[in-house]
Amino acid sequence: MAVSKTIAKQIENASWIRRMFEEGVRLKRERGADAVFDFSLGNPDVEPPPAVLDALRRVADGNRPGSHGYMPNPGYPQVREAVAAKLSKETGLAFTAEDVFMTVGSAGACNVILKSILDPGDEVIVLAPYFAEYQFYISNHGGRMVPVETDATFLPDVERIAAAITPRTRAILLNTPNNPTGRVYPQSVLRDLEEMLARSGQPITVISDEPYKSFVYDGQRQPEVASLIANTAICNSWSKSLALPGERIGYLALSPRLRDAAHLRGACAFSNRILGFVNAPAIWQWVMLEAADESVDIAPYENRRNVLCDALAAIGYEVRRPEGAFYIFLKTPIPDDVAFAKRLAEEGVLAVPGTGFGRSGYIRLSLTIPLEQIQKSISGFQRAFLSSALKKF
Ligand SMILES: Cc1ncc(COP(=O)(O)O)c(C=O)c1O
């Protein structure tokens, strides 16, 4: 076989979202697109803000001399400086251009930092349920993912994290606002984590993956992880905040308080290069010089969340209203989440089983579908709930 055993096995383990996608294609062919409600993919269904597209046009028309050539691997110095200034304002820390690496999305940033810090067999703690790609990002660089369960409300359980630390622990991967749970980690939990890490005396890097940072509802904000935890490396992108996931633009930022920052900077520039990214897309770096502070309107997402959570609760589902990101992680009325996702698919409703995120008994619903579609899907959620409840008795 041409494909390595490792990749073949990884594809098999990672196929939940793909399976739902294929199921969606089949159902749409059978029933027509209008009768299928696809909550499976976290792909923003809104267009980028006009100011971003205007900046793109200006950059293309301006055609800066030399703007199509190779550049320093971490990106254009002016762009890195602008990102550093934005981060300094947000966190109160003195980021400089040297701390910032423009990357191919947040996924690129995660891979760059993991490549830079892991030796084979090193461990990375990930909080379950987790974004499924993390296991592959970690194993890409010889690391071992150590999943640690969150508490009953999906917040980090600092004592459990402390118990999972071994001499091989090199990093903890945090994601807040969280995919798939929608939880926004509060200051108090981040502080407790920092205190525990300081007590442990081990040089553990907290990798803060923040692509949903601007998606916090009810007028709240995400507390700054880098302000609260000294040893932080931030991974972020404009994939969600500007609805640009296909353009692959993001950054890695090393906190000025990070231990051994000078060595790590050199390592990250090198990793960006040898992972084959070489540098982040040039044109989008220039666009970000002008439009980094823009954001899509999150009000429609908040409204969809409210409508769907209220409707599901009225049916009888046990619903935890997400505070951020754009997912609902819904407890299934039967323990077998895969069976329940199949039952929902019979109703034309596509969801990803929690098993794919390391937590069975739940499904993930992405709020990236139009409100009218959400409203039309409710009767399907109701029929699936009732038939599952009947089976239980
Ligand atoms: C938690 C999380 N991290 C990283 C990514 C990857 O983001 P990007 O498209 O910016 O690489 C995603 C994408 O869905 C995500 O949900």
Short mmCIF file of N, CA and C in Angstrom, two decimals, residues 5 12 15 24 36 52 54 90 94 103 116 133 135 152 156 172 186 200-201 205 225 261 269 292 306 325:
data_model
loop_
_atom_site.label_atom_id
_atom_site.label_comp_id
_atom_site.label_asym_id
_atom_site.label_seq_id
_atom_site.Cartn_x
_atom_site.Cartn_y
_atom_site.Cartn_z
N LYS A 5 1.07 3.24 7.32
CA LYS A 5 0.10 2.67 8.27
C LYS A 5 -0.37 3.76 9.24
N GLU A 12 -8.68 6.88 9.63
CA GLU A 12 -9.79 6.08 10.17
C GLU A 12 -10.33 6.73 11.46
N SER A 15 -12.45 10.38 11.04
CA SER A 15 -13.35 10.49 9.91
C SER A 15 -14.76 10.96 10.27
N GLY A 24 -24.21 13.99 4.33
CA GLY A 24 -24.92 15.19 3.89
C GLY A 24 -25.06 15.21 2.38
N VAL A 36 -32.16 19.24 4.12
CA VAL A 36 -31.01 18.77 4.91
C VAL A 36 -30.46 19.94 5.72
N VAL A 52 -12.47 44.58 4.84
CA VAL A 52 -11.39 43.63 4.55
C VAL A 52 -11.24 43.47 3.03
N ASP A 54 -12.16 45.64 0.81
CA ASP A 54 -11.62 46.91 0.29
C ASP A 54 -10.10 46.94 0.45
N GLU A 90 -4.04 44.78 23.98
CA GLU A 90 -5.03 43.85 24.53
C GLU A 90 -4.57 43.21 25.85
N ALA A 94 4.44 43.88 26.88
CA ALA A 94 5.18 44.61 25.84
C ALA A 94 5.63 43.68 24.72
N THR A 103 1.59 33.17 10.37
CA THR A 103 1.48 31.73 10.09
C THR A 103 0.30 31.42 9.17
N SER A 116 8.58 23.23 17.44
CA SER A 116 9.72 23.92 18.05
C SER A 116 10.03 23.42 19.46
N GLU A 133 -8.33 17.78 15.77
CA GLU A 133 -7.06 17.87 15.04
C GLU A 133 -5.84 17.93 15.96
N GLN A 135 -4.78 15.99 18.21
CA GLN A 135 -4.02 14.75 18.34
C GLN A 135 -3.03 14.59 17.19
N ALA A 152 -17.53 18.96 35.21
CA ALA A 152 -18.87 18.67 34.70
C ALA A 152 -19.42 19.81 33.84
N PRO A 156 -11.58 23.74 32.79
CA PRO A 156 -10.37 23.00 33.17
C PRO A 156 -10.41 22.62 34.65
N ILE A 172 0.70 22.50 27.69
CA ILE A 172 -0.73 22.31 27.88
C ILE A 172 -1.41 23.12 26.78
N PRO A 186 -12.94 31.43 32.58
CA PRO A 186 -12.89 32.68 33.35
C PRO A 186 -11.50 32.92 33.95
N SER A 200 4.58 23.79 40.22
CA SER A 200 5.16 22.56 39.65
C SER A 200 6.65 22.75 39.36
N GLY A 201 7.06 24.00 39.11
CA GLY A 201 8.47 24.29 38.86
C GLY A 201 8.96 23.75 37.52
N THR A 205 4.98 25.01 28.66
CA THR A 205 4.43 26.10 27.85
C THR A 205 2.91 25.94 27.74
N VAL A 225 -5.46 35.23 28.14
CA VAL A 225 -4.68 34.13 28.71
C VAL A 225 -3.24 34.59 28.97
N ALA A 261 12.81 32.82 25.73
CA ALA A 261 12.14 33.33 24.53
C ALA A 261 13.12 33.49 23.35
N ALA A 269 10.96 30.48 13.89
CA ALA A 269 11.22 30.95 12.52
C ALA A 269 11.67 29.77 11.65
N ALA A 292 -6.65 44.33 10.55
CA ALA A 292 -6.56 43.33 11.62
C ALA A 292 -7.62 43.52 12.71
N ASN A 306 -29.36 31.53 20.67
CA ASN A 306 -30.54 31.68 21.54
C ASN A 306 -31.73 30.88 21.01
N ALA A 325 -17.54 31.03 21.04
CA ALA A 325 -17.34 30.22 19.81
C ALA A 325 -18.68 30.10 19.08
#
